[in-house]
C-alpha cells in the first residue's frame, strides 16, 4: 500500500502509536495539548488522524474536534475515535 500522511493526537507522556506508524513508513505529525502543543499541525491536511485516549480529556470538544475535522483531506471520513 501507499504511504500516508497522518496526524496523531495524544494525551500522554509518549506517542506510541505514532512510532508504530512511522516504522511502517508513514509520515506522522504529533499534537498534544499538554506535552507537544504545536498548533501548526492544524495548517496541514492529513490522510487520517488518530486520537489515543484523548476525547474524554478535551476541555472544549466541539472546538477541538472541529480543528481535527478541518485537517482531513477532502473525501476522507472517520470511522470513529478511540
XYZ file of C-alpha atoms in Angstrom:
82
model
C 0.000 0.000 0.000
C 0.979 3.626 -0.421
C 2.328 5.670 2.435
C 0.056 8.118 4.226
C 0.384 11.470 5.926
C -1.088 11.207 9.432
C -1.747 13.351 12.483
C -1.617 11.628 15.854
C -3.227 13.497 18.742
C -2.422 12.002 22.101
C -2.604 12.901 25.749
C 0.243 11.136 27.490
C 3.961 11.334 28.019
C 4.718 9.226 24.928
C 3.152 8.851 21.461
C 3.484 5.071 20.993
C 1.043 4.756 18.074
C 2.947 7.320 16.013
C 6.153 5.289 16.398
C 4.407 2.177 15.064
C 3.035 4.138 12.078
C 6.470 5.614 11.317
C 8.027 2.139 11.439
C 5.596 1.202 8.640
C 6.818 4.157 6.562
C 4.047 6.656 7.206
C 4.734 10.342 7.819
C 3.313 11.316 11.211
C 2.968 14.708 12.868
C 2.210 14.961 16.567
C -0.063 17.147 18.619
C -0.671 17.036 22.342
C -2.283 19.993 24.146
C -0.038 19.447 27.180
C 3.219 17.831 26.047
C 3.579 18.764 22.355
C 1.471 21.856 21.667
C 2.472 22.591 18.075
C -0.694 24.140 16.637
C 0.910 24.494 13.197
C -0.181 20.895 12.558
C -3.714 22.271 12.089
C -2.496 24.108 8.963
C -1.799 20.791 7.170
C -4.083 18.216 5.543
C -3.904 14.547 6.526
C -4.971 11.206 5.083
C -6.007 10.089 8.537
C -5.968 11.254 12.142
C -5.600 9.066 15.192
C -6.560 10.011 18.726
C -5.326 7.915 21.626
C -7.009 8.360 24.985
C -7.914 11.954 24.145
C -11.628 12.571 23.780
C -12.509 12.279 27.462
C -9.867 14.917 28.324
C -10.858 17.654 25.867
C -11.819 20.934 27.538
C -13.896 22.146 24.582
C -14.593 19.051 22.464
C -16.678 20.862 19.848
C -13.860 23.303 19.019
C -11.044 20.789 19.313
C -12.769 18.139 17.171
C -13.611 20.812 14.569
C -9.857 21.524 14.324
C -9.239 17.846 13.612
C -12.035 17.523 11.018
C -10.673 20.591 9.208
C -7.292 18.826 8.826
C -8.656 15.830 6.943
C -8.119 15.783 3.180
C -11.289 16.100 1.058
C -13.113 12.816 0.641
C -11.692 11.361 3.846
C -14.027 10.158 6.570
C -13.694 8.946 10.114
C -14.691 5.507 11.272
C -14.541 6.662 14.881
C -12.226 7.929 17.541
C -10.765 5.962 20.415
